GROMACS .gro file of C-alpha atoms in nm:
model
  259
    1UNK     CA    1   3.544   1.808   0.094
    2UNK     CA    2   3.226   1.669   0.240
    3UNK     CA    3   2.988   1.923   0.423
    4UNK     CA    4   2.847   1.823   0.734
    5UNK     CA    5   2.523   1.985   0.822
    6UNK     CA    6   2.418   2.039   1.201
    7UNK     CA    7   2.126   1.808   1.324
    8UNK     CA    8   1.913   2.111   1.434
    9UNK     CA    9   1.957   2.219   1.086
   10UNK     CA   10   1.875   1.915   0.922
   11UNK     CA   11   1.556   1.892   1.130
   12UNK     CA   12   1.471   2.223   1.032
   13UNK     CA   13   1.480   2.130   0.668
   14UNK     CA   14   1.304   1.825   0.676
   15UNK     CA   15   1.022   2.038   0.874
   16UNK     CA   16   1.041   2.302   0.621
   17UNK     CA   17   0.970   2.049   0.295
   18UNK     CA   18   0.707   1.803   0.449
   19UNK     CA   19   0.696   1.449   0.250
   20UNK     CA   20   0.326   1.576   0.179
   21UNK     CA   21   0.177   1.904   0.117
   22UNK     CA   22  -0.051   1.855   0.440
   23UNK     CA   23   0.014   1.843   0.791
   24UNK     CA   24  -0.323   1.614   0.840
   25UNK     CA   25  -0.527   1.381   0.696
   26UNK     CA   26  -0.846   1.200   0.654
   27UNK     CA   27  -0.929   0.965   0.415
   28UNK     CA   28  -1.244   0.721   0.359
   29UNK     CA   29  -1.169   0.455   0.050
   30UNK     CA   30  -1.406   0.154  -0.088
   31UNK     CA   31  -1.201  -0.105  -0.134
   32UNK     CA   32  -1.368  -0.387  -0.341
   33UNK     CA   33  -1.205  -0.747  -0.382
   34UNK     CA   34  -1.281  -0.973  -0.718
   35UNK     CA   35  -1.224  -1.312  -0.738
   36UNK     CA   36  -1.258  -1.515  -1.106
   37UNK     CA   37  -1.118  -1.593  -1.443
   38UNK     CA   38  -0.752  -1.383  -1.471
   39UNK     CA   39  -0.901  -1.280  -1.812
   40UNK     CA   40  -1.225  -1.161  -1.670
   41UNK     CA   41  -1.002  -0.951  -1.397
   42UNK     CA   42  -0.862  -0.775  -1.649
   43UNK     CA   43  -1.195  -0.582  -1.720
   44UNK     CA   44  -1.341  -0.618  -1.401
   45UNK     CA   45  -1.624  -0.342  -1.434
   46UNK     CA   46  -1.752  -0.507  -1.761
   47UNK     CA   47  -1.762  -0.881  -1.633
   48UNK     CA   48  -1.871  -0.763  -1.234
   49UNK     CA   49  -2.195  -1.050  -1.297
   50UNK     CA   50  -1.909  -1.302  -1.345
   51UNK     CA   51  -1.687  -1.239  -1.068
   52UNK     CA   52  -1.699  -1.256  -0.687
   53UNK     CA   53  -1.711  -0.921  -0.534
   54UNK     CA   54  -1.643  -0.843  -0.123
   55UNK     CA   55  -1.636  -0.497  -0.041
   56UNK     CA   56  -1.534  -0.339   0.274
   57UNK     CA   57  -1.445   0.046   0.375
   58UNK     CA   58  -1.134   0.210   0.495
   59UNK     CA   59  -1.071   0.494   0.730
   60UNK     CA   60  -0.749   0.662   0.767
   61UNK     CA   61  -0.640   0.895   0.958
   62UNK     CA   62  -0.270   1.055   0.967
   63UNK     CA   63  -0.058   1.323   1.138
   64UNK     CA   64   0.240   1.370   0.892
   65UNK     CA   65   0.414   1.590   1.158
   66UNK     CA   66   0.356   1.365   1.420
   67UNK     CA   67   0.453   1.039   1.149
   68UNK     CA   68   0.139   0.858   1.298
   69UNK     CA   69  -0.163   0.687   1.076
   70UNK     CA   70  -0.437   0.475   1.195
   71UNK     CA   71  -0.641   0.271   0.940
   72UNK     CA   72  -0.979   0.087   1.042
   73UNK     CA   73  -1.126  -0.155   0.801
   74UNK     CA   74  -1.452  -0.286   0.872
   75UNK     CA   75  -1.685  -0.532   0.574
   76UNK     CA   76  -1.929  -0.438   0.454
   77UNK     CA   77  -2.309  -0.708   0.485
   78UNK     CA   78  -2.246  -0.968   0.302
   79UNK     CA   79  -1.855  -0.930   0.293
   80UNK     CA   80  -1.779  -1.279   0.507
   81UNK     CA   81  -1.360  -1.289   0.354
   82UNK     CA   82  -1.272  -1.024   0.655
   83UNK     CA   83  -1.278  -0.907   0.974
   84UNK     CA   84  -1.234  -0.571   1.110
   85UNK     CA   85  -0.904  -0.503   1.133
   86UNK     CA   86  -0.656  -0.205   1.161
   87UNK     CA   87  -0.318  -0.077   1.142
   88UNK     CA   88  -0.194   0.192   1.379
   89UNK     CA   89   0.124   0.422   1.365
   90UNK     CA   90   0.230   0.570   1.699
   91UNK     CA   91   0.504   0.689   1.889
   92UNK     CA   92   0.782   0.542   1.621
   93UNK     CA   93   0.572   0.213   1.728
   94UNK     CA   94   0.392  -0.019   1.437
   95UNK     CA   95   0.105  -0.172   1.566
   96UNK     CA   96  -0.140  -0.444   1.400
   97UNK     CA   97  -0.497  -0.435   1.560
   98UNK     CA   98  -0.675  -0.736   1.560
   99UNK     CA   99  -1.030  -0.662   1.714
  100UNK     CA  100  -1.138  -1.002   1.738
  101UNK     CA  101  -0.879  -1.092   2.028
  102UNK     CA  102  -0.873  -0.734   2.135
  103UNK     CA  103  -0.463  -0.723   2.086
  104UNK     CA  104  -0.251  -0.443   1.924
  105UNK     CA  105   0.034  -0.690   1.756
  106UNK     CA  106   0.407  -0.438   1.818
  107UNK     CA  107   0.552  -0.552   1.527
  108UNK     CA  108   0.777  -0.244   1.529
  109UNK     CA  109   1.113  -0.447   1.555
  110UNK     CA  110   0.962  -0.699   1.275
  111UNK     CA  111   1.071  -0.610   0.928
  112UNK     CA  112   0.812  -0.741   0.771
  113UNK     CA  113   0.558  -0.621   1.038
  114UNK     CA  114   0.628  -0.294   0.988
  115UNK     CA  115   0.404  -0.037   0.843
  116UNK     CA  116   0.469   0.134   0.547
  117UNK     CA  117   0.229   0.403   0.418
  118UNK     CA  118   0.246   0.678   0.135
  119UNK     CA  119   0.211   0.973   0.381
  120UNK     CA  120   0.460   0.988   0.664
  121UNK     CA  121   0.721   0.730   0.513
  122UNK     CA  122   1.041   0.833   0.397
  123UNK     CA  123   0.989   0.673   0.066
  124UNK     CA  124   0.624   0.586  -0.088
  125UNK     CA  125   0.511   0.205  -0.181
  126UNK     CA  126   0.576   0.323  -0.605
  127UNK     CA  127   0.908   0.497  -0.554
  128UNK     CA  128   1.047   0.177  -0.323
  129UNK     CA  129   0.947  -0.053  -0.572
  130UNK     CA  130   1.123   0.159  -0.862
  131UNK     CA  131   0.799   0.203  -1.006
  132UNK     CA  132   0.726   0.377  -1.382
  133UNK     CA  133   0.535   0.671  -1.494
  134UNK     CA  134   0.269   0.550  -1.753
  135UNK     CA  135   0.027   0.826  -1.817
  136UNK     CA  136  -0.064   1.167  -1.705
  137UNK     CA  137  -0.458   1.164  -1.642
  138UNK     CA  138  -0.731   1.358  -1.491
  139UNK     CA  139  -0.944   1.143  -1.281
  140UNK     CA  140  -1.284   1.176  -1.074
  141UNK     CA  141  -1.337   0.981  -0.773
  142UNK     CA  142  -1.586   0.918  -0.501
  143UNK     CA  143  -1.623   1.287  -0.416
  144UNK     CA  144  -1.676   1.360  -0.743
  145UNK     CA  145  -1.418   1.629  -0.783
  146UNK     CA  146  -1.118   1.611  -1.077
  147UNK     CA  147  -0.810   1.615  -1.011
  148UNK     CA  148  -0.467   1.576  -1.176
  149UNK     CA  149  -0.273   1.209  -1.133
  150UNK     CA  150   0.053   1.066  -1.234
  151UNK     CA  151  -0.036   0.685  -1.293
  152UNK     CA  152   0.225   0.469  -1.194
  153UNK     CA  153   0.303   0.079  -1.181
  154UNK     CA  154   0.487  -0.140  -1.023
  155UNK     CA  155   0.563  -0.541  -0.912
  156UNK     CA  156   0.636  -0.723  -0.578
  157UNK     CA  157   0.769  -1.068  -0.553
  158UNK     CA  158   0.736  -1.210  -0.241
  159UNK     CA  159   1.107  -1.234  -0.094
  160UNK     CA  160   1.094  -1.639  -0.082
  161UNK     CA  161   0.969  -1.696  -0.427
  162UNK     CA  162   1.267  -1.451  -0.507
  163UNK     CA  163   1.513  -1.621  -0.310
  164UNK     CA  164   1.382  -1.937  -0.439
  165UNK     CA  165   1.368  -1.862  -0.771
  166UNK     CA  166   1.737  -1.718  -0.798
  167UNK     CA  167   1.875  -2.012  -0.610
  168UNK     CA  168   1.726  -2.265  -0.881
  169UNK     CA  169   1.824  -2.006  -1.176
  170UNK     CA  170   2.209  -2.028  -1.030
  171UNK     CA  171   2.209  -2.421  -1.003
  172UNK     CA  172   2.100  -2.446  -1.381
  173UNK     CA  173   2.355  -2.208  -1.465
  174UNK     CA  174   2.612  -2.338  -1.281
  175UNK     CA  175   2.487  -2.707  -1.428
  176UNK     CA  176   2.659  -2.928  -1.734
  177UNK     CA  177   2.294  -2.886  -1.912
  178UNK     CA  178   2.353  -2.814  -2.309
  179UNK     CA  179   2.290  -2.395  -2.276
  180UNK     CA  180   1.955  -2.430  -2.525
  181UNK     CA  181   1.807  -2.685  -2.211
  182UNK     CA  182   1.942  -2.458  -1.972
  183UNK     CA  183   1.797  -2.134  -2.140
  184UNK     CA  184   1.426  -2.262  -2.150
  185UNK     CA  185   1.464  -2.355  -1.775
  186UNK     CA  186   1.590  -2.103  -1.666
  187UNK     CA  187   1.281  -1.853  -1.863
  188UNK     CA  188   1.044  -2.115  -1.730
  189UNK     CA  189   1.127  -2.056  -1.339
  190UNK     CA  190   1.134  -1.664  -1.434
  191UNK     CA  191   0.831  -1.712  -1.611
  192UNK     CA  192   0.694  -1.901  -1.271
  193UNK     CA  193   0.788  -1.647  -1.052
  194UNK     CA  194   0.612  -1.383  -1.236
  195UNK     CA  195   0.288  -1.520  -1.231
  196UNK     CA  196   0.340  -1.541  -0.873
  197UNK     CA  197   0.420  -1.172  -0.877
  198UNK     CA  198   0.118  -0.848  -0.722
  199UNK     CA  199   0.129  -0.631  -0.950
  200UNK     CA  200   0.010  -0.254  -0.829
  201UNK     CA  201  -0.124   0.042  -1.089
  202UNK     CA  202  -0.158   0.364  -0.871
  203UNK     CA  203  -0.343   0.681  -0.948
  204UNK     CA  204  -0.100   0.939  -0.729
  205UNK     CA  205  -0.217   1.294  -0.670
  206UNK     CA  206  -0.072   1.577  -0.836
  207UNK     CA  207  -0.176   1.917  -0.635
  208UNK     CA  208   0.008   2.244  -0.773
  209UNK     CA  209   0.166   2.058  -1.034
  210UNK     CA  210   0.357   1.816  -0.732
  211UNK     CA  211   0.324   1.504  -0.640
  212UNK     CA  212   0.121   1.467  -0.340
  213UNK     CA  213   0.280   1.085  -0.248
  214UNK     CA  214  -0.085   0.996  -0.208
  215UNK     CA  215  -0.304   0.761  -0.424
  216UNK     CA  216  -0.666   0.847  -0.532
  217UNK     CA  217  -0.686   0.493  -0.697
  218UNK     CA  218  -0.519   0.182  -0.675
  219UNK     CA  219  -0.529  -0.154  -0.813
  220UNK     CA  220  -0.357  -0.474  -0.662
  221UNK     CA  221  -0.399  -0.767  -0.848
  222UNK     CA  222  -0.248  -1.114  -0.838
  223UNK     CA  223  -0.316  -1.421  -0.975
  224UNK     CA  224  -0.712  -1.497  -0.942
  225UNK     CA  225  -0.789  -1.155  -0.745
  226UNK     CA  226  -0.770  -0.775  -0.824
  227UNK     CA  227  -0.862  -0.533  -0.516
  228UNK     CA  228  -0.942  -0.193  -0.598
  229UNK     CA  229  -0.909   0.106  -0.373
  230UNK     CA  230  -1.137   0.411  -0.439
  231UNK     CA  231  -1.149   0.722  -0.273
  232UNK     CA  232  -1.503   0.840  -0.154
  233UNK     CA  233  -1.385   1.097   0.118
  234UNK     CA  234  -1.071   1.329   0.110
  235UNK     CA  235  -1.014   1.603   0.393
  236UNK     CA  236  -0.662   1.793   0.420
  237UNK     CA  237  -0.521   1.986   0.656
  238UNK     CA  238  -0.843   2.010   0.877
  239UNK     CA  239  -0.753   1.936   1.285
  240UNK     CA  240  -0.793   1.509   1.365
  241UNK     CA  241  -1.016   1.443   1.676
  242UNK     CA  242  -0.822   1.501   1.957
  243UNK     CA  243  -0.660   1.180   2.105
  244UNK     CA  244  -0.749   0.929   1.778
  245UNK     CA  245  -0.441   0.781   1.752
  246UNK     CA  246  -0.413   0.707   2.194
  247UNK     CA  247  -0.731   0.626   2.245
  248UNK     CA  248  -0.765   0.384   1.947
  249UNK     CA  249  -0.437   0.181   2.145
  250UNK     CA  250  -0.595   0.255   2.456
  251UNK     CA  251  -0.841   0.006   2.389
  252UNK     CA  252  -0.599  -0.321   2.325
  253UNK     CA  253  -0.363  -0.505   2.476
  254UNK     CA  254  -0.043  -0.457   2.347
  255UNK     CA  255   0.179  -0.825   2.237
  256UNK     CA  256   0.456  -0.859   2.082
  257UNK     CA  257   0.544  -0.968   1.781
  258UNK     CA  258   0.848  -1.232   1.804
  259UNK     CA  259   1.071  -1.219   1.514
   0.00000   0.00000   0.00000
């Protein structure tokens, strides 16, 4: 017999276990892009002369009970690969802010406009993506304090290279190829995609032996780029400046995103 559970109740537990340990947040990361040799990305602190480096600096700010987050990245001198740009959560709307037109992009009814963040998301970026437990560290970061983390990693495809991909897999399948021909071209286009592939190695934050859903490190790297995200700043649980997430909007003109 299935047991229903009232919506005021189900509300009430949801407020009761947070998807974080903190009502609020604010977060300042370095986030530092290299460009080279794939083999040289693979040690990128050793071979930093031989690289391209941009760096630029995040600000985040988020009100789990409120499920809103504003990010502001601005480059740093030198950095001429970006522009300032944001993302903004508010009001159950997903905004994109693009300061050099002055427009907040509502991509809310947009899948792939939407924003999806590790603190006021049902499900983080490394559980969504099925991602695996590798080690159990200690790490320091920008602040300089230790702290327990659960490293974890994962892949995304993008969704046409997938489509693509399976699509040509199922016509050499379904072909009148001798099965050896058909084998090697079928692990070549699987082969293919995976080059193509980001592949993500997260540092999350364990606090009182859980989970925190938060990363103090990341790494994103694709073919000829890595981007690592560092955490300099980390403030829980302290109140946001009143009106951060309105006033931010305040200041652009909303559009549309058309799907």
């Amino acid at each position: 017999m299935r047991i229903l559970i009232p919506t005021v109740i189900l509300l009430t537990l949801v407020s009761i276990f947070p998807k974080v340990p903190f009502n609020t947040l604010y977060v300042e990361i370095r986030k530092e892009r290299y460009e080279g040799d794939p083999e040289l990305l693979k040690r990128h602190k050793d071979n930093i002369d031989k690289l391209d480096l941009y760096v630029s600096y995040q600000k985040i700010w988020v009100n789990v009970d409120e499920n809103s987050y504003l990010m502001i990245e601005e480059p740093a001198e030198g950095n001429n690969i970006i522009e300032k740009n944001g993302k903004l959560k508010f009001e159950n709307r997903h905004y994109t802010l693009d300061y050099g037109l002055n427009f907040a992009w509502d991509g809310t009814n947009v899948e792939g406009e939407k924003i999806f963040d590790n603190y006021t998301t049902d499900v983080p970026n490394y559980e969504f993506y099925k991602a695996k437990l590798v080690k159990k560290v200690k790490v320091t970061v920008g602040d300089r304090i230790k702290r327990k983390a659960h490293i974890y990693r994962y892949k995304f495809f993008d969704p046409t290279d997938q489509d693509e991909t399976d699509a040509y897999v199922n016509e050499i399948k379904n072909s009148d190829m001798p099965e050896e021909d058909k084998n090697v071209e079928v692990q070549a286009a699987l082969g293919a995609l995976e080059k193509k592939a980001i592949k993500y190695t997260e540092w999350i934050w364990v606090d009182m032996d859980a989970e925190t859903k938060m990363f103090l490190r990341k790494y994103e790297t694709s073919v000829d780029v890595r981007t690592v995200y560092e955490i300099t700043k980390l403030v829980v649980n302290e109140p946001l400046k009143k009106g951060i997430f309105e006033d931010t909007l305040s200041k652009f003109k909303i559009k549309k995103v058309k799907g």
